[in-house]
Amino acid sequence: MSRIAARFEALKARGRKALIPYITAGDPEPGNTVPLMHEMVAAGADIIELGVPFSDPMADGPVIQQACERALKHRVSLRKVLEMVREFRRDNIETPVVLMGYLNPVEIMGYETLADEAARAGVDGVLTVDLPPEESAELAGALKRHGVDPIFLLAPTSHEARIRGVSEVAAGFVYYVSLKGVTGAATLDVEAVAQKLALIRRQTDLPVGVGFGISDAEAAAKVSRIADAVVVGSALVKRIAAHADDPAAGRREVAQVLAGMRRAMDQATTATPA
């Protein structure tokens, strides 16, 4: 069983939902990332989504685009992100880590090399935003051979055939993008999300995480009632950007936001059985 699957099973047994924060590796500078990962775990993060900086993050809005720019000024590459995961693993061997990024750096490294080095570094899942499931067999196969979960996105426009296709190749969990558009674009419609999750769950037994549009504890609580995981990104990256000259202050604020979300989610799921 993968570390991601084990984490979801443990949470389910306790009646809890996963809190998955996203940060861009190397933002605002490389030395900030691993300490921030540890602080997020202490604040209640169950799985960490680590963004690989890319020069053309087409699915992301201005907040994460600018985070990528800040990281790339320090030449943070895919290999450097793997080094960060290795450093994190020196003190934490339990919290799953998912790399989220775009296909170009993966293709440059090579599928088999990435899968091997990711596994050795302690990466548990890889989500390539711009890789459709229909074209994913080679990468997904390499990842699975090395015990790394290939994770895929589903969107409000995803039809049943696409959902089935994703469920056939995905592992770990499925990431449902609750909004049309880029990250940080708008607020979410929880009722519409619930309807879509019902459709997705008819096609897959994997846990379903929901992201995009979750900006505060109230939204996290609402989503935790209907999803298996809450993914939050732009709301955290904004805090990091606001304290780019004082990364320690940014880490403290990110931890405060996550702790508030964790409390709200636990209260919501206690009041409404999973």
PDB file of C-alpha atoms in Angstrom:
ATOM      1  CA  MET A   1       0.000   0.000   0.000  1.00  0.00           C
ATOM      2  CA  SER A   2       1.333   3.437  -0.910  1.00  0.00           C
ATOM      3  CA  ARG A   3       1.944   6.080   1.720  1.00  0.00           C
ATOM      4  CA  ILE A   4      -0.922   8.125   0.211  1.00  0.00           C
ATOM      5  CA  ALA A   5      -3.388   5.226   0.358  1.00  0.00           C
ATOM      6  CA  ALA A   6      -2.321   4.437   3.912  1.00  0.00           C
ATOM      7  CA  ARG A   7      -2.852   8.047   4.961  1.00  0.00           C
ATOM      8  CA  PHE A   8      -6.368   8.135   3.513  1.00  0.00           C
ATOM      9  CA  GLU A   9      -7.234   4.834   5.208  1.00  0.00           C
ATOM     10  CA  ALA A  10      -5.982   6.100   8.557  1.00  0.00           C
ATOM     11  CA  LEU A  11      -7.953   9.331   8.213  1.00  0.00           C
ATOM     12  CA  LYS A  12     -11.111   7.475   7.233  1.00  0.00           C
ATOM     13  CA  ALA A  13     -10.802   5.233  10.266  1.00  0.00           C
ATOM     14  CA  ARG A  14     -10.713   8.361  12.442  1.00  0.00           C
ATOM     15  CA  GLY A  15     -13.575  10.069  10.615  1.00  0.00           C
ATOM     16  CA  ARG A  16     -11.313  12.833   9.324  1.00  0.00           C
ATOM     17  CA  LYS A  17     -10.681  14.365   5.904  1.00  0.00           C
ATOM     18  CA  ALA A  18      -7.278  15.111   4.417  1.00  0.00           C
ATOM     19  CA  LEU A  19      -5.918  18.651   4.364  1.00  0.00           C
ATOM     20  CA  ILE A  20      -3.546  19.047   1.426  1.00  0.00           C
ATOM     21  CA  PRO A  21      -1.658  22.355   1.170  1.00  0.00           C
ATOM     22  CA  TYR A  22       0.100  23.370  -2.032  1.00  0.00           C
ATOM     23  CA  ILE A  23       3.230  25.506  -2.092  1.00  0.00           C
ATOM     24  CA  THR A  24       5.659  26.271  -4.893  1.00  0.00           C
ATOM     25  CA  ALA A  25       9.069  24.785  -4.129  1.00  0.00           C
ATOM     26  CA  GLY A  26      11.746  27.445  -3.772  1.00  0.00           C
ATOM     27  CA  ASP A  27       9.335  30.310  -3.076  1.00  0.00           C
ATOM     28  CA  PRO A  28      10.424  32.908  -2.047  1.00  0.00           C
ATOM     29  CA  GLU A  29      13.849  31.276  -1.802  1.00  0.00           C
ATOM     30  CA  PRO A  30      15.020  27.641  -1.714  1.00  0.00           C
ATOM     31  CA  GLY A  31      15.921  27.561   1.972  1.00  0.00           C
ATOM     32  CA  ASN A  32      12.329  28.327   2.938  1.00  0.00           C
ATOM     33  CA  THR A  33      10.710  25.208   1.495  1.00  0.00           C
ATOM     34  CA  VAL A  34      11.699  22.385   3.828  1.00  0.00           C
ATOM     35  CA  PRO A  35      11.119  24.378   7.056  1.00  0.00           C
ATOM     36  CA  LEU A  36       7.726  25.397   5.650  1.00  0.00           C
ATOM     37  CA  MET A  37       6.864  21.766   4.874  1.00  0.00           C
ATOM     38  CA  HIS A  38       7.581  20.811   8.479  1.00  0.00           C
ATOM     39  CA  GLU A  39       5.546  23.734   9.830  1.00  0.00           C
ATOM     40  CA  MET A  40       2.596  22.791   7.621  1.00  0.00           C
ATOM     41  CA  VAL A  41       2.639  19.249   8.984  1.00  0.00           C
ATOM     42  CA  ALA A  42       2.712  20.600  12.532  1.00  0.00           C
ATOM     43  CA  ALA A  43      -0.293  22.805  11.664  1.00  0.00           C
ATOM     44  CA  GLY A  44      -2.369  19.852  10.471  1.00  0.00           C
ATOM     45  CA  ALA A  45      -1.391  19.068   6.883  1.00  0.00           C
ATOM     46  CA  ASP A  46      -1.946  15.409   5.971  1.00  0.00           C
ATOM     47  CA  ILE A  47      -0.350  15.397   2.513  1.00  0.00           C
ATOM     48  CA  ILE A  48       1.903  18.048   0.983  1.00  0.00           C
ATOM     49  CA  GLU A  49       1.601  19.105  -2.641  1.00  0.00           C
ATOM     50  CA  LEU A  50       4.898  20.563  -3.792  1.00  0.00           C
ATOM     51  CA  GLY A  51       4.795  22.623  -6.963  1.00  0.00           C
ATOM     52  CA  VAL A  52       7.677  22.287  -9.407  1.00  0.00           C
ATOM     53  CA  PRO A  53       8.432  25.801 -10.740  1.00  0.00           C
ATOM     54  CA  PHE A  54       7.771  26.203 -14.450  1.00  0.00           C
ATOM     55  CA  SER A  55       8.099  29.182 -16.770  1.00  0.00           C
ATOM     56  CA  ASP A  56       4.648  28.766 -18.335  1.00  0.00           C
ATOM     57  CA  PRO A  57       2.233  27.443 -15.675  1.00  0.00           C
ATOM     58  CA  MET A  58      -0.836  27.642 -17.898  1.00  0.00           C
ATOM     59  CA  ALA A  59      -3.340  26.232 -15.390  1.00  0.00           C
ATOM     60  CA  ASP A  60      -2.338  28.676 -12.678  1.00  0.00           C
ATOM     61  CA  GLY A  61      -3.428  32.218 -12.006  1.00  0.00           C
ATOM     62  CA  PRO A  62      -1.201  35.217 -11.232  1.00  0.00           C
ATOM     63  CA  VAL A  63      -0.523  34.217  -7.610  1.00  0.00           C
ATOM     64  CA  ILE A  64       1.152  30.907  -8.446  1.00  0.00           C
ATOM     65  CA  GLN A  65       2.651  32.241 -11.682  1.00  0.00           C
ATOM     66  CA  GLN A  66       4.480  34.849  -9.621  1.00  0.00           C
ATOM     67  CA  ALA A  67       5.546  32.186  -7.119  1.00  0.00           C
ATOM     68  CA  CYS A  68       7.103  30.237  -9.984  1.00  0.00           C
ATOM     69  CA  GLU A  69       8.901  33.380 -11.120  1.00  0.00           C
ATOM     70  CA  ARG A  70      10.325  33.967  -7.653  1.00  0.00           C
ATOM     71  CA  ALA A  71      11.531  30.362  -7.441  1.00  0.00           C
ATOM     72  CA  LEU A  72      12.994  30.347 -10.940  1.00  0.00           C
ATOM     73  CA  LYS A  73      15.095  33.403 -10.097  1.00  0.00           C
ATOM     74  CA  HIS A  74      16.913  31.019  -7.768  1.00  0.00           C
ATOM     75  CA  ARG A  75      17.188  28.390 -10.527  1.00  0.00           C
ATOM     76  CA  VAL A  76      14.954  25.915  -8.712  1.00  0.00           C
ATOM     77  CA  SER A  77      14.717  22.911 -11.036  1.00  0.00           C
ATOM     78  CA  LEU A  78      12.979  19.568 -10.829  1.00  0.00           C
ATOM     79  CA  ARG A  79      16.186  18.012  -9.510  1.00  0.00           C
ATOM     80  CA  LYS A  80      16.444  20.669  -6.807  1.00  0.00           C
ATOM     81  CA  VAL A  81      12.849  19.962  -5.805  1.00  0.00           C
ATOM     82  CA  LEU A  82      13.745  16.289  -5.414  1.00  0.00           C
ATOM     83  CA  GLU A  83      16.665  17.344  -3.205  1.00  0.00           C
ATOM     84  CA  MET A  84      14.209  19.275  -1.025  1.00  0.00           C
ATOM     85  CA  VAL A  85      12.076  16.165  -0.620  1.00  0.00           C
ATOM     86  CA  ARG A  86      15.167  14.165   0.368  1.00  0.00           C
ATOM     87  CA  GLU A  87      15.967  16.775   3.006  1.00  0.00           C
ATOM     88  CA  PHE A  88      12.373  16.703   4.304  1.00  0.00           C
ATOM     89  CA  ARG A  89      12.539  12.915   4.587  1.00  0.00           C
ATOM     90  CA  ARG A  90      15.471  13.102   6.990  1.00  0.00           C
ATOM     91  CA  ASP A  91      13.008  14.144   9.697  1.00  0.00           C
ATOM     92  CA  ASN A  92       9.642  13.019   8.326  1.00  0.00           C
ATOM     93  CA  ILE A  93       9.098   9.608   6.776  1.00  0.00           C
ATOM     94  CA  GLU A  94       5.332   9.541   7.282  1.00  0.00           C
ATOM     95  CA  THR A  95       3.744  12.531   5.508  1.00  0.00           C
ATOM     96  CA  PRO A  96       3.025  11.843   1.818  1.00  0.00           C
ATOM     97  CA  VAL A  97       4.498  14.296  -0.684  1.00  0.00           C
ATOM     98  CA  VAL A  98       3.055  14.860  -4.155  1.00  0.00           C
ATOM     99  CA  LEU A  99       4.917  16.726  -6.878  1.00  0.00           C
ATOM    100  CA  MET A 100       2.646  18.912  -8.999  1.00  0.00           C
ATOM    101  CA  GLY A 101       3.895  20.456 -12.203  1.00  0.00           C
ATOM    102  CA  TYR A 102       4.034  20.398 -15.962  1.00  0.00           C
ATOM    103  CA  LEU A 103       5.200  17.820 -18.453  1.00  0.00           C
ATOM    104  CA  ASN A 104       8.165  19.633 -20.008  1.00  0.00           C
ATOM    105  CA  PRO A 105      10.625  19.189 -17.096  1.00  0.00           C
ATOM    106  CA  VAL A 106       9.501  15.577 -16.735  1.00  0.00           C
ATOM    107  CA  GLU A 107      10.168  14.841 -20.395  1.00  0.00           C
ATOM    108  CA  ILE A 108      13.583  16.480 -20.184  1.00  0.00           C
ATOM    109  CA  MET A 109      14.546  14.256 -17.248  1.00  0.00           C
ATOM    110  CA  GLY A 110      12.907  11.176 -18.787  1.00  0.00           C
ATOM    111  CA  TYR A 111      10.008   9.168 -17.417  1.00  0.00           C
ATOM    112  CA  GLU A 112      11.983   6.256 -16.037  1.00  0.00           C
ATOM    113  CA  THR A 113      14.653   8.503 -14.518  1.00  0.00           C
ATOM    114  CA  LEU A 114      12.053  10.720 -12.878  1.00  0.00           C
ATOM    115  CA  ALA A 115      10.158   7.749 -11.475  1.00  0.00           C
ATOM    116  CA  ASP A 116      13.330   6.195 -10.078  1.00  0.00           C
ATOM    117  CA  GLU A 117      14.721   9.410  -8.584  1.00  0.00           C
ATOM    118  CA  ALA A 118      11.344  10.476  -7.213  1.00  0.00           C
ATOM    119  CA  ALA A 119      10.937   7.147  -5.432  1.00  0.00           C
ATOM    120  CA  ARG A 120      14.471   7.334  -4.032  1.00  0.00           C
ATOM    121  CA  ALA A 121      13.844  10.880  -2.793  1.00  0.00           C
ATOM    122  CA  GLY A 122      10.665   9.875  -0.996  1.00  0.00           C
ATOM    123  CA  VAL A 123       8.057  11.284  -3.380  1.00  0.00           C
ATOM    124  CA  ASP A 124       4.702   9.495  -3.148  1.00  0.00           C
ATOM    125  CA  GLY A 125       2.773  10.912  -6.109  1.00  0.00           C
ATOM    126  CA  VAL A 126       3.247  12.922  -9.286  1.00  0.00           C
ATOM    127  CA  LEU A 127       0.598  15.110 -10.882  1.00  0.00           C
ATOM    128  CA  THR A 128       1.409  16.497 -14.327  1.00  0.00           C
ATOM    129  CA  VAL A 129      -1.185  19.154 -15.033  1.00  0.00           C
ATOM    130  CA  ASP A 130      -0.929  19.134 -18.822  1.00  0.00           C
ATOM    131  CA  LEU A 131      -0.742  15.357 -19.384  1.00  0.00           C
ATOM    132  CA  PRO A 132      -4.093  13.940 -20.497  1.00  0.00           C
ATOM    133  CA  PRO A 133      -4.865  10.455 -19.189  1.00  0.00           C
ATOM    134  CA  GLU A 134      -5.196   9.169 -22.766  1.00  0.00           C
ATOM    135  CA  GLU A 135      -1.489   9.916 -23.296  1.00  0.00           C
ATOM    136  CA  SER A 136      -0.241   8.957 -19.847  1.00  0.00           C
ATOM    137  CA  ALA A 137       0.419   5.226 -20.132  1.00  0.00           C
ATOM    138  CA  GLU A 138       4.195   5.491 -20.403  1.00  0.00           C
ATOM    139  CA  LEU A 139       4.672   7.891 -17.489  1.00  0.00           C
ATOM    140  CA  ALA A 140       2.014   6.265 -15.316  1.00  0.00           C
ATOM    141  CA  GLY A 141       3.577   2.861 -15.941  1.00  0.00           C
ATOM    142  CA  ALA A 142       7.044   4.089 -14.972  1.00  0.00           C
ATOM    143  CA  LEU A 143       5.719   5.708 -11.807  1.00  0.00           C
ATOM    144  CA  LYS A 144       3.780   2.629 -10.742  1.00  0.00           C
ATOM    145  CA  ARG A 145       6.808   0.381 -11.332  1.00  0.00           C
ATOM    146  CA  HIS A 146       8.675   2.483  -8.779  1.00  0.00           C
ATOM    147  CA  GLY A 147       5.812   2.683  -6.285  1.00  0.00           C
ATOM    148  CA  VAL A 148       4.857   6.288  -7.038  1.00  0.00           C
ATOM    149  CA  ASP A 149       1.185   7.158  -7.529  1.00  0.00           C
ATOM    150  CA  PRO A 150       0.207   8.905 -10.782  1.00  0.00           C
ATOM    151  CA  ILE A 151      -2.425  11.499  -9.886  1.00  0.00           C
ATOM    152  CA  PHE A 152      -4.778  13.174 -12.350  1.00  0.00           C
ATOM    153  CA  LEU A 153      -7.115  16.123 -12.520  1.00  0.00           C
ATOM    154  CA  LEU A 154     -10.815  16.070 -13.222  1.00  0.00           C
ATOM    155  CA  ALA A 155     -12.789  19.205 -14.038  1.00  0.00           C
ATOM    156  CA  PRO A 156     -16.422  20.379 -14.042  1.00  0.00           C
ATOM    157  CA  THR A 157     -16.448  19.619 -17.772  1.00  0.00           C
ATOM    158  CA  SER A 158     -15.156  16.035 -17.374  1.00  0.00           C
ATOM    159  CA  HIS A 159     -17.666  13.545 -18.797  1.00  0.00           C
ATOM    160  CA  GLU A 160     -18.170   9.943 -17.674  1.00  0.00           C
ATOM    161  CA  ALA A 161     -15.784   8.472 -20.237  1.00  0.00           C
ATOM    162  CA  ARG A 162     -13.012  10.827 -19.111  1.00  0.00           C
ATOM    163  CA  ILE A 163     -13.686   9.999 -15.468  1.00  0.00           C
ATOM    164  CA  ARG A 164     -13.467   6.266 -16.261  1.00  0.00           C
ATOM    165  CA  GLY A 165     -10.241   6.835 -18.175  1.00  0.00           C
ATOM    166  CA  VAL A 166      -8.683   8.657 -15.245  1.00  0.00           C
ATOM    167  CA  SER A 167      -9.814   6.020 -12.748  1.00  0.00           C
ATOM    168  CA  GLU A 168      -8.128   3.307 -14.832  1.00  0.00           C
ATOM    169  CA  VAL A 169      -4.668   4.905 -14.676  1.00  0.00           C
ATOM    170  CA  ALA A 170      -4.744   6.959 -11.459  1.00  0.00           C
ATOM    171  CA  ALA A 171      -3.610   5.893  -8.002  1.00  0.00           C
ATOM    172  CA  GLY A 172      -3.521   7.543  -4.594  1.00  0.00           C
ATOM    173  CA  PHE A 173      -6.398   9.945  -5.120  1.00  0.00           C
ATOM    174  CA  VAL A 174      -8.176  11.940  -7.803  1.00  0.00           C
ATOM    175  CA  TYR A 175      -7.944  15.726  -7.770  1.00  0.00           C
ATOM    176  CA  TYR A 176     -11.193  17.452  -8.726  1.00  0.00           C
ATOM    177  CA  VAL A 177     -10.741  21.025  -9.931  1.00  0.00           C
ATOM    178  CA  SER A 178     -13.896  22.660  -8.637  1.00  0.00           C
ATOM    179  CA  LEU A 179     -13.814  25.696 -10.935  1.00  0.00           C
ATOM    180  CA  LYS A 180     -13.493  26.413 -14.618  1.00  0.00           C
ATOM    181  CA  GLY A 181     -10.447  28.573 -15.231  1.00  0.00           C
ATOM    182  CA  VAL A 182      -7.104  29.003 -13.484  1.00  0.00           C
ATOM    183  CA  THR A 183      -6.133  28.668  -9.835  1.00  0.00           C
ATOM    184  CA  GLY A 184      -7.251  31.475  -7.565  1.00  0.00           C
ATOM    185  CA  ALA A 185      -9.919  32.546 -10.056  1.00  0.00           C
ATOM    186  CA  ALA A 186     -13.191  32.580  -8.114  1.00  0.00           C
ATOM    187  CA  THR A 187     -15.257  31.133  -5.284  1.00  0.00           C
ATOM    188  CA  LEU A 188     -16.704  27.652  -5.446  1.00  0.00           C
ATOM    189  CA  ASP A 189     -20.295  26.403  -5.650  1.00  0.00           C
ATOM    190  CA  VAL A 190     -20.398  23.626  -3.042  1.00  0.00           C
ATOM    191  CA  GLU A 191     -23.718  22.208  -4.253  1.00  0.00           C
ATOM    192  CA  ALA A 192     -22.400  21.895  -7.814  1.00  0.00           C
ATOM    193  CA  VAL A 193     -19.239  20.246  -6.496  1.00  0.00           C
ATOM    194  CA  ALA A 194     -21.294  17.738  -4.500  1.00  0.00           C
ATOM    195  CA  GLN A 195     -23.250  16.765  -7.603  1.00  0.00           C
ATOM    196  CA  LYS A 196     -20.059  16.223  -9.591  1.00  0.00           C
ATOM    197  CA  LEU A 197     -18.448  14.199  -6.830  1.00  0.00           C
ATOM    198  CA  ALA A 198     -21.424  11.851  -6.848  1.00  0.00           C
ATOM    199  CA  LEU A 199     -20.792  11.237 -10.553  1.00  0.00           C
ATOM    200  CA  ILE A 200     -17.059  10.738 -10.018  1.00  0.00           C
ATOM    201  CA  ARG A 201     -17.610   8.259  -7.187  1.00  0.00           C
ATOM    202  CA  ARG A 202     -19.747   6.092  -9.439  1.00  0.00           C
ATOM    203  CA  GLN A 203     -16.653   5.610 -11.600  1.00  0.00           C
ATOM    204  CA  THR A 204     -13.827   5.268  -9.069  1.00  0.00           C
ATOM    205  CA  ASP A 205     -13.127   3.940  -5.588  1.00  0.00           C
ATOM    206  CA  LEU A 206     -10.192   6.316  -5.138  1.00  0.00           C
ATOM    207  CA  PRO A 207     -10.453   9.159  -2.632  1.00  0.00           C
ATOM    208  CA  VAL A 208     -11.426  12.457  -4.241  1.00  0.00           C
ATOM    209  CA  GLY A 209      -9.743  15.717  -3.275  1.00  0.00           C
ATOM    210  CA  VAL A 210     -11.216  19.091  -4.170  1.00  0.00           C
ATOM    211  CA  GLY A 211      -9.157  22.181  -4.905  1.00  0.00           C
ATOM    212  CA  PHE A 212      -9.390  25.647  -6.516  1.00  0.00           C
ATOM    213  CA  GLY A 213     -11.524  28.297  -4.838  1.00  0.00           C
ATOM    214  CA  ILE A 214     -10.827  27.256  -1.233  1.00  0.00           C
ATOM    215  CA  SER A 215      -9.567  30.410   0.430  1.00  0.00           C
ATOM    216  CA  ASP A 216     -10.539  30.211   4.111  1.00  0.00           C
ATOM    217  CA  ALA A 217     -11.580  27.936   6.962  1.00  0.00           C
ATOM    218  CA  GLU A 218     -15.286  28.251   6.157  1.00  0.00           C
ATOM    219  CA  ALA A 219     -14.812  27.039   2.591  1.00  0.00           C
ATOM    220  CA  ALA A 220     -12.516  24.226   3.755  1.00  0.00           C
ATOM    221  CA  ALA A 221     -15.152  23.077   6.231  1.00  0.00           C
ATOM    222  CA  LYS A 222     -17.891  23.063   3.595  1.00  0.00           C
ATOM    223  CA  VAL A 223     -15.795  21.038   1.172  1.00  0.00           C
ATOM    224  CA  SER A 224     -14.688  18.600   3.876  1.00  0.00           C
ATOM    225  CA  ARG A 225     -18.313  17.546   4.344  1.00  0.00           C
ATOM    226  CA  ILE A 226     -18.510  16.260   0.748  1.00  0.00           C
ATOM    227  CA  ALA A 227     -14.935  15.417  -0.293  1.00  0.00           C
ATOM    228  CA  ASP A 228     -12.212  13.114   0.985  1.00  0.00           C
ATOM    229  CA  ALA A 229      -9.607  15.863   0.872  1.00  0.00           C
ATOM    230  CA  VAL A 230      -9.398  19.650   0.758  1.00  0.00           C
ATOM    231  CA  VAL A 231      -6.605  21.124  -1.370  1.00  0.00           C
ATOM    232  CA  VAL A 232      -5.582  24.729  -0.713  1.00  0.00           C
ATOM    233  CA  GLY A 233      -2.957  26.598  -2.701  1.00  0.00           C
ATOM    234  CA  SER A 234      -3.367  30.219  -3.736  1.00  0.00           C
ATOM    235  CA  ALA A 235      -4.540  31.302  -0.276  1.00  0.00           C
ATOM    236  CA  LEU A 236      -1.242  30.059   1.153  1.00  0.00           C
ATOM    237  CA  VAL A 237       0.980  31.290  -1.659  1.00  0.00           C
ATOM    238  CA  LYS A 238      -0.483  34.775  -1.184  1.00  0.00           C
ATOM    239  CA  ARG A 239       0.752  34.738   2.410  1.00  0.00           C
ATOM    240  CA  ILE A 240       4.194  33.631   1.303  1.00  0.00           C
ATOM    241  CA  ALA A 241       4.311  36.435  -1.275  1.00  0.00           C
ATOM    242  CA  ALA A 242       3.211  39.025   1.285  1.00  0.00           C
ATOM    243  CA  HIS A 243       6.229  38.109   3.420  1.00  0.00           C
ATOM    244  CA  ALA A 244       8.767  37.483   0.665  1.00  0.00           C
ATOM    245  CA  ASP A 245      11.304  39.625   2.555  1.00  0.00           C
ATOM    246  CA  ASP A 246      10.655  37.750   5.806  1.00  0.00           C
ATOM    247  CA  PRO A 247      10.089  34.036   5.008  1.00  0.00           C
ATOM    248  CA  ALA A 248       9.805  33.096   8.685  1.00  0.00           C
ATOM    249  CA  ALA A 249       6.823  35.426   9.062  1.00  0.00           C
ATOM    250  CA  GLY A 250       5.308  33.875   5.951  1.00  0.00           C
ATOM    251  CA  ARG A 251       5.722  30.393   7.396  1.00  0.00           C
ATOM    252  CA  ARG A 252       3.989  31.439  10.604  1.00  0.00           C
ATOM    253  CA  GLU A 253       1.055  32.925   8.712  1.00  0.00           C
ATOM    254  CA  VAL A 254       0.692  29.850   6.482  1.00  0.00           C
ATOM    255  CA  ALA A 255       0.705  27.658   9.598  1.00  0.00           C
ATOM    256  CA  GLN A 256      -2.008  29.822  11.179  1.00  0.00           C
ATOM    257  CA  VAL A 257      -4.213  29.557   8.094  1.00  0.00           C
ATOM    258  CA  LEU A 258      -3.801  25.771   7.940  1.00  0.00           C
ATOM    259  CA  ALA A 259      -4.435  25.334  11.657  1.00  0.00           C
ATOM    260  CA  GLY A 260      -7.689  27.273  11.295  1.00  0.00           C
ATOM    261  CA  MET A 261      -8.726  25.117   8.346  1.00  0.00           C
ATOM    262  CA  ARG A 262      -7.842  21.934  10.233  1.00  0.00           C
ATOM    263  CA  ARG A 263      -9.994  22.945  13.194  1.00  0.00           C
ATOM    264  CA  ALA A 264     -12.923  23.939  10.972  1.00  0.00           C
ATOM    265  CA  MET A 265     -12.714  20.716   8.966  1.00  0.00           C
ATOM    266  CA  ASP A 266     -12.613  18.541  12.064  1.00  0.00           C
ATOM    267  CA  GLN A 267     -15.588  20.352  13.567  1.00  0.00           C
ATOM    268  CA  ALA A 268     -17.547  20.028  10.299  1.00  0.00           C
ATOM    269  CA  THR A 269     -16.894  16.332   9.855  1.00  0.00           C
ATOM    270  CA  THR A 270     -17.625  15.596  13.501  1.00  0.00           C
ATOM    271  CA  ALA A 271     -20.978  17.331  13.142  1.00  0.00           C
ATOM    272  CA  THR A 272     -21.671  15.614   9.817  1.00  0.00           C
ATOM    273  CA  PRO A 273     -20.513  11.959   9.767  1.00  0.00           C
ATOM    274  CA  ALA A 274     -18.307  10.998   6.814  1.00  0.00           C
TER     275      ALA A 274
END
